[in-house]
């Protein structure tokens, strides 16, 4: 398989004994990607975002554009091993985690099987993914909607109209 490009989202909201707080975890994870069979092309700045769901800890988030010969299912296996090496344990959805790595987009378009769904089903609704993503790959197109990352980001950030209709008691 020729080199494919992937957009990977990185997130952390738990400290690590060796890498420090969530920002340090994200930085270390970016270096670890390069140590695997994955070439880091560019990474966004790390941003701090409020949690979704039951977690109370602030997240550090970033997005990386990488190149690799790995097909999606092998890349996912590699990302899961990195998460485990950083102390990731399966548990509560949206709970605290040392490291979360997700495949968001792929230069091959769409991929769907039992292990991997690309594009990531929820990325269009997540500012913590689109905010850094638009800095790294603003012209990449979502193969489902046909919209660029920049357009998806603008749609997410667009103010929603206020419903001023009178509601019955």
Coordinates of N, CA and C in Angstrom, one line a residue:
X1 N 0.9 -1.2 0.0 CA 0.0 0.0 0.0 C 0.9 1.2 0.0
X2 N 0.7 2.2 -0.9 CA 1.5 3.4 -0.9 C 1.1 4.2 0.3
X3 N 2.0 5.2 0.6 CA 1.8 6.0 1.8 C 0.4 6.7 1.8
X4 N -0.3 6.5 2.8 CA -1.6 7.2 3.0 C -1.5 8.3 4.0
X5 N -2.3 9.3 3.9 CA -2.3 10.3 5.0 C -3.6 10.2 5.8
X6 N -3.4 10.4 7.1 CA -4.5 10.3 8.1 C -4.5 11.5 8.9
X7 N -5.7 11.9 9.4 CA -5.8 12.9 10.4 C -6.2 12.2 11.7
X8 N -5.3 12.4 12.7 CA -5.5 11.7 14.0 C -5.8 12.8 15.0
X9 N -6.8 12.6 15.8 CA -7.1 13.4 17.0 C -6.5 12.8 18.2
X10 N -5.9 13.7 19.0 CA -5.3 13.3 20.3 C -6.0 14.0 21.4
X11 N -6.2 13.3 22.5 CA -6.8 13.9 23.7 C -6.3 13.3 25.0
X12 N -6.2 14.1 26.0 CA -5.8 13.6 27.3 C -6.4 14.5 28.4
X13 N -6.8 13.9 29.5 CA -7.2 14.7 30.7 C -6.7 14.1 32.0
X14 N -5.7 13.2 31.9 CA -5.1 12.7 33.1 C -3.6 12.8 33.0
X15 N -3.0 13.1 34.1 CA -1.5 13.2 34.1 C -0.9 11.8 34.0
X16 N 0.4 11.8 33.5 CA 1.1 10.5 33.4 C 2.4 10.7 34.2
X17 N 2.8 9.6 34.9 CA 4.0 9.7 35.8 C 5.2 10.2 35.1
X18 N 5.5 9.8 33.9 CA 6.7 10.3 33.2 C 6.5 11.5 32.4
X19 N 5.3 11.7 31.8 CA 5.1 12.8 30.8 C 4.5 14.0 31.4
X20 N 4.0 13.9 32.7 CA 3.4 15.1 33.3 C 1.9 15.2 33.0
X21 N 1.4 16.5 33.0 CA 0.0 16.8 32.7 C -0.4 16.5 31.3
X22 N -1.7 16.7 31.0 CA -2.2 16.4 29.7 C -1.5 17.0 28.5
X23 N -1.0 18.2 28.7 CA -0.2 18.8 27.6 C 1.0 18.0 27.3
X24 N 1.7 17.6 28.4 CA 2.9 16.8 28.2 C 2.6 15.4 27.6
X25 N 1.5 14.8 28.0 CA 1.0 13.6 27.4 C 0.8 13.7 25.9
X26 N 0.2 14.7 25.5 CA -0.1 15.0 24.0 C 1.3 15.1 23.3
X27 N 2.2 15.9 23.8 CA 3.5 16.1 23.2 C 4.3 14.8 23.1
X28 N 4.2 14.0 24.2 CA 4.9 12.7 24.2 C 4.3 11.8 23.2
X29 N 2.9 11.8 23.1 CA 2.2 10.9 22.1 C 2.6 11.3 20.7
X30 N 2.8 12.6 20.4 CA 3.2 13.0 19.0 C 4.6 12.4 18.7
X31 N 5.5 12.5 19.7 CA 6.8 11.9 19.4 C 6.7 10.4 19.3
X32 N 5.8 9.7 20.0 CA 5.7 8.3 19.9 C 5.1 7.9 18.5
X33 N 4.3 8.7 17.9 CA 3.8 8.4 16.6 C 5.0 8.3 15.6
X34 N 5.9 9.2 15.8 CA 7.1 9.2 14.9 C 8.0 7.9 15.1
X35 N 7.9 7.4 16.3 CA 8.7 6.2 16.6 C 8.2 4.9 16.0
X36 N 6.9 5.0 15.7 CA 6.2 3.8 15.1 C 6.4 3.9 13.6
X37 N 5.7 3.2 12.8 CA 5.8 3.2 11.4 C 4.9 4.4 10.8
X38 N 5.0 5.5 11.5 CA 4.1 6.6 11.2 C 4.9 7.9 11.1
X39 N 4.8 8.6 10.1 CA 5.5 9.9 9.9 C 4.7 11.1 10.2
X40 N 5.0 11.8 11.2 CA 4.3 13.0 11.6 C 4.6 14.1 10.6
X41 N 3.6 14.6 9.9 CA 3.8 15.7 8.9 C 3.7 17.0 9.6
X42 N 2.6 17.2 10.3 CA 2.3 18.5 11.0 C 1.3 18.2 12.2
X43 N 1.4 19.0 13.2 CA 0.5 18.9 14.3 C 0.0 20.3 14.7
X44 N -1.2 20.3 15.1 CA -1.8 21.6 15.6 C -1.3 22.0 16.9
X45 N -1.5 23.3 17.3 CA -1.2 23.6 18.7 C -2.1 22.8 19.6
X46 N -1.6 22.6 20.8 CA -2.5 21.9 21.8 C -3.4 22.9 22.4
X47 N -4.7 22.6 22.5 CA -5.7 23.4 23.1 C -6.3 22.8 24.3
X48 N -6.8 23.6 25.2 CA -7.4 23.1 26.4 C -8.9 23.3 26.2
X49 N -9.7 22.2 26.5 CA -11.1 22.2 26.3 C -11.9 21.6 27.5
X50 N -13.1 22.1 27.7 CA -13.9 21.5 28.8 C -14.3 20.1 28.4
X51 N -14.5 19.2 29.4 CA -14.9 17.8 29.2 C -16.4 17.7 28.7
X52 N -16.6 16.6 28.0 CA -18.0 16.2 27.6 C -18.3 15.0 28.6
X53 N -19.6 15.0 29.0 CA -20.0 13.9 29.8 C -19.6 14.0 31.3
X54 N -19.4 12.8 32.0 CA -19.2 12.8 33.4 C -17.8 13.3 33.9
X55 N -16.8 13.4 33.1 CA -15.5 13.8 33.5 C -15.5 15.3 33.9
X56 N -14.8 15.6 34.9 CA -14.7 17.0 35.4 C -13.3 17.6 35.0
X57 N -12.4 16.8 34.5 CA -11.1 17.3 34.2 C -11.0 17.9 32.8
X58 N -10.3 19.0 32.7 CA -10.1 19.7 31.4 C -9.2 18.8 30.5
X59 N -9.6 18.8 29.2 CA -8.8 18.0 28.2 C -7.8 18.9 27.5
X60 N -6.7 18.3 27.2 CA -5.7 18.8 26.2 C -6.0 18.1 24.9
X61 N -6.2 18.8 23.8 CA -6.5 18.2 22.5 C -5.6 18.8 21.4
X62 N -5.4 18.0 20.4 CA -4.6 18.4 19.3 C -5.0 17.5 18.1
X63 N -4.6 17.8 16.9 CA -4.8 17.1 15.7 C -3.5 17.0 15.0
X64 N -3.2 15.8 14.4 CA -2.0 15.6 13.7 C -2.3 15.0 12.3
X65 N -1.5 15.5 11.3 CA -1.6 14.9 10.0 C -0.4 14.0 9.9
X66 N -0.6 12.7 9.6 CA 0.5 11.7 9.5 C 0.5 11.0 8.2
X67 N 1.6 10.4 7.8 CA 1.7 9.5 6.7 C 2.2 8.1 7.1
X68 N 1.7 7.1 6.5 CA 2.1 5.7 6.9 C 1.7 4.8 5.7
X69 N 2.3 3.6 5.7 CA 2.0 2.6 4.8 C 0.9 1.7 5.3
X70 N 0.5 1.9 6.6 CA -0.4 1.0 7.3 C -1.9 1.3 6.8
X71 N -2.6 0.2 6.5 CA -4.0 0.4 6.2 C -4.8 0.8 7.5
X72 N -6.0 1.3 7.4 CA -6.7 1.8 8.6 C -6.8 0.8 9.7
X73 N -7.1 -0.5 9.5 CA -7.2 -1.4 10.7 C -5.9 -1.6 11.4
X74 N -4.8 -1.6 10.6 CA -3.5 -1.7 11.3 C -3.1 -0.5 12.0
X75 N -3.4 0.7 11.4 CA -3.1 1.9 12.1 C -3.9 2.0 13.4
X76 N -5.2 1.6 13.4 CA -5.9 1.6 14.6 C -5.3 0.7 15.7
X77 N -4.9 -0.5 15.3 CA -4.2 -1.4 16.2 C -2.9 -0.7 16.8
X78 N -2.2 0.0 16.0 CA -1.0 0.7 16.5 C -1.4 1.8 17.4
X79 N -2.4 2.6 17.1 CA -2.9 3.7 18.0 C -3.3 3.1 19.4
X80 N -4.0 2.0 19.3 CA -4.5 1.3 20.6 C -3.3 0.9 21.4
X81 N -2.3 0.3 20.8 CA -1.1 -0.1 21.6 C -0.4 1.1 22.2
X82 N -0.4 2.3 21.5 CA 0.2 3.5 22.0 C -0.6 3.9 23.2
X83 N -1.9 3.9 23.1 CA -2.8 4.3 24.2 C -2.5 3.4 25.4
X84 N -2.4 2.1 25.2 CA -2.2 1.2 26.3 C -0.8 1.4 27.0
X85 N 0.2 1.7 26.1 CA 1.5 2.0 26.7 C 1.5 3.3 27.5
X86 N 0.6 4.2 27.3 CA 0.5 5.4 28.0 C -0.5 5.2 29.2
X87 N -0.9 4.0 29.5 CA -1.8 3.7 30.6 C -3.3 3.8 30.4
X88 N -3.7 3.8 29.1 CA -5.1 3.9 28.8 C -5.8 2.6 29.2
X89 N -6.9 2.7 30.0 CA -7.7 1.5 30.3 C -9.1 1.8 29.8
X90 N -9.7 0.7 29.4 CA -11.1 0.8 28.9 C -12.0 1.0 30.2
X91 N -13.0 1.8 30.0 CA -13.9 2.0 31.1 C -15.0 2.9 30.7
X92 N -15.4 3.8 31.6 CA -16.5 4.7 31.3 C -16.4 5.6 30.1
X93 N -17.4 5.6 29.3 CA -17.4 6.5 28.1 C -17.3 7.9 28.6
X94 N -16.4 8.7 27.9 CA -16.2 10.1 28.2 C -15.6 10.3 29.6
X95 N -15.0 9.3 30.2 CA -14.4 9.4 31.5 C -13.0 10.0 31.3
X96 N -12.3 10.0 32.4 CA -10.9 10.5 32.4 C -10.0 9.5 31.6
X97 N -9.0 10.0 30.9 CA -8.2 9.1 30.2 C -6.8 9.7 30.0
X98 N -5.8 8.9 30.1 CA -4.4 9.4 29.9 C -4.2 9.8 28.5
X99 N -4.7 9.0 27.6 CA -4.5 9.3 26.1 C -5.6 8.7 25.3
X100 N -6.1 9.4 24.4 CA -7.1 9.0 23.4 C -6.7 9.4 22.1
X101 N -6.6 8.4 21.2 CA -6.1 8.6 19.8 C -7.2 8.1 18.8
X102 N -7.7 8.9 18.0 CA -8.8 8.6 17.0 C -8.4 8.9 15.6
X103 N -8.7 8.0 14.7 CA -8.6 8.3 13.2 C -9.8 9.1 12.8
X104 N -9.6 10.3 12.3 CA -10.7 11.2 11.9 C -11.0 11.1 10.4
X105 N -9.9 11.3 9.6 CA -10.1 11.3 8.2 C -8.9 10.5 7.6
X106 N -9.0 10.1 6.3 CA -8.1 9.3 5.6 C -8.0 9.7 4.2
X107 N -6.8 9.8 3.6 CA -6.7 10.2 2.2 C -7.4 9.2 1.2
X108 N -7.7 8.0 1.7 CA -8.4 7.0 0.9 C -9.9 7.2 0.9
X109 N -10.4 8.2 1.6 CA -11.9 8.5 1.6 C -12.6 7.8 2.8
X110 N -13.5 6.9 2.5 CA -14.2 6.2 3.6 C -13.7 4.8 3.8
X111 N -13.8 4.3 5.0 CA -13.5 3.0 5.4 C -14.5 2.6 6.4
X112 N -15.1 1.5 6.2 CA -16.1 1.0 7.2 C -15.9 -0.5 7.4
X113 N -15.6 -1.0 8.6 CA -15.6 -2.4 8.9 C -15.9 -2.5 10.4
X114 N -15.8 -3.7 10.9 CA -16.2 -3.9 12.3 C -15.3 -3.1 13.3
X115 N -14.1 -2.9 12.9 CA -13.1 -2.2 13.8 C -13.0 -0.7 13.6
X116 N -13.1 -0.3 12.4 CA -12.8 1.1 12.0 C -13.9 1.7 11.2
X117 N -14.3 3.0 11.5 CA -15.2 3.8 10.7 C -14.5 5.1 10.4
X118 N -14.2 5.3 9.1 CA -13.6 6.6 8.7 C -14.5 7.2 7.6
X119 N -14.9 8.4 7.7 CA -14.5 9.4 8.8 C -15.1 9.1 10.1
X120 N -14.5 9.5 11.2 CA -15.0 9.3 12.5 C -16.5 9.8 12.6
X121 N -17.4 9.0 13.0 CA -18.8 9.4 13.0 C -19.2 10.7 13.7
X122 N -18.5 11.1 14.7 CA -18.9 12.3 15.5 C -18.1 13.5 15.3
X123 N -17.0 13.5 14.4 CA -16.1 14.6 14.4 C -16.8 15.9 13.9
X124 N -17.8 15.9 13.1 CA -18.4 17.1 12.6 C -19.1 17.9 13.7
X125 N -19.4 17.3 14.8 CA -20.1 18.0 16.0 C -19.1 18.3 17.1
X126 N -17.8 18.1 16.9 CA -16.9 18.3 18.0 C -15.9 19.4 17.8
X127 N -16.1 20.5 18.5 CA -15.2 21.7 18.4 C -13.8 21.3 18.8
X128 N -13.7 20.4 19.8 CA -12.3 20.1 20.2 C -11.5 19.3 19.2
X129 N -12.2 18.8 18.1 CA -11.5 18.2 17.0 C -11.4 19.2 15.9
X130 N -12.5 19.9 15.5 CA -12.5 20.8 14.4 C -11.7 22.1 14.6
X131 N -11.6 22.6 15.8 CA -10.8 23.8 16.1 C -9.4 23.6 15.7
X132 N -8.7 22.5 16.3 CA -7.3 22.3 15.8 C -7.2 21.7 14.4
X133 N -8.2 21.0 14.0 CA -8.1 20.4 12.6 C -8.1 21.4 11.5
X134 N -8.9 22.5 11.7 CA -9.0 23.5 10.7 C -7.6 24.2 10.5
X135 N -6.8 24.2 11.5 CA -5.4 24.8 11.5 C -4.4 23.9 10.7
X136 N -4.7 22.6 10.7 CA -3.8 21.6 10.0 C -4.2 21.3 8.6
X137 N -5.5 21.0 8.4 CA -6.0 20.5 7.1 C -7.3 21.3 6.7
X138 N -7.2 22.6 6.5 CA -8.5 23.3 6.3 C -9.2 23.0 5.0
X139 N -8.5 22.4 4.0 CA -9.1 22.1 2.7 C -9.4 20.7 2.5
X140 N -9.2 19.9 3.5 CA -9.5 18.4 3.4 C -11.0 18.3 3.3
X141 N -11.5 17.4 2.5 CA -13.0 17.3 2.3 C -13.5 16.0 3.1
X142 N -14.6 16.2 3.8 CA -15.3 15.1 4.4 C -15.9 14.3 3.3
X143 N -15.5 13.0 3.1 CA -16.1 12.2 2.0 C -17.6 12.0 2.1
X144 N -18.2 12.2 3.3 CA -19.6 12.0 3.5 C -20.4 13.2 3.0
X145 N -20.0 14.4 3.5 CA -20.8 15.6 3.2 C -20.2 16.3 2.0
X146 N -19.0 16.1 1.6 CA -18.3 16.8 0.5 C -17.8 18.2 1.0
X147 N -18.0 18.6 2.2 CA -17.6 19.9 2.8 C -16.1 19.8 3.2
X148 N -15.5 21.0 3.1 CA -14.1 21.0 3.6 C -14.1 21.2 5.2
X149 N -13.0 20.9 5.8 CA -12.9 21.1 7.2 C -13.2 22.5 7.6
X150 N -12.8 23.5 6.8 CA -13.1 24.9 7.1 C -14.6 25.1 7.1
X151 N -15.3 24.5 6.1 CA -16.8 24.7 6.1 C -17.5 24.0 7.3
X152 N -17.0 22.8 7.6 CA -17.6 22.1 8.8 C -17.4 22.9 10.1
X153 N -16.2 23.5 10.2 CA -15.9 24.3 11.4 C -16.8 25.6 11.4
X154 N -16.9 26.2 10.3 CA -17.8 27.4 10.2 C -19.2 27.1 10.6
X155 N -19.7 25.9 10.1 CA -21.1 25.5 10.4 C -21.2 25.2 11.9
X156 N -20.2 24.6 12.5 CA -20.3 24.3 13.9 C -20.3 25.6 14.8
X157 N -19.5 26.6 14.3 CA -19.3 27.8 15.1 C -20.4 28.9 14.8
X158 N -21.2 28.6 13.7 CA -22.3 29.6 13.4 C -23.3 29.7 14.5
X159 N -23.6 31.0 14.9 CA -24.6 31.1 16.0 C -25.9 30.5 15.6
X160 N -26.5 29.9 16.5 CA -27.8 29.2 16.3 C -28.9 30.3 16.6
X161 N -30.0 30.3 15.8 CA -31.1 31.2 16.0 C -31.8 30.9 17.3
X162 N -32.2 32.0 18.0 CA -33.0 31.8 19.2 C -34.5 31.6 18.9
X163 N -35.1 30.7 19.5 CA -36.5 30.4 19.4 C -37.2 31.4 20.2
X164 N -37.9 32.3 19.6 CA -38.6 33.4 20.4 C -40.1 33.1 20.5
X165 N -40.5 32.0 20.0 CA -42.0 31.6 20.1 C -42.4 31.4 21.5
X166 N -43.5 31.8 21.8 CA -44.1 31.7 23.2 C -44.4 30.2 23.4
X167 N -43.9 29.7 24.5 CA -44.2 28.3 24.8 C -45.3 28.2 25.8
X168 N -46.2 27.2 25.5 CA -47.4 27.1 26.4 C -46.9 26.5 27.8
X169 N -47.7 26.9 28.8 CA -47.4 26.5 30.2 C -47.9 25.1 30.4

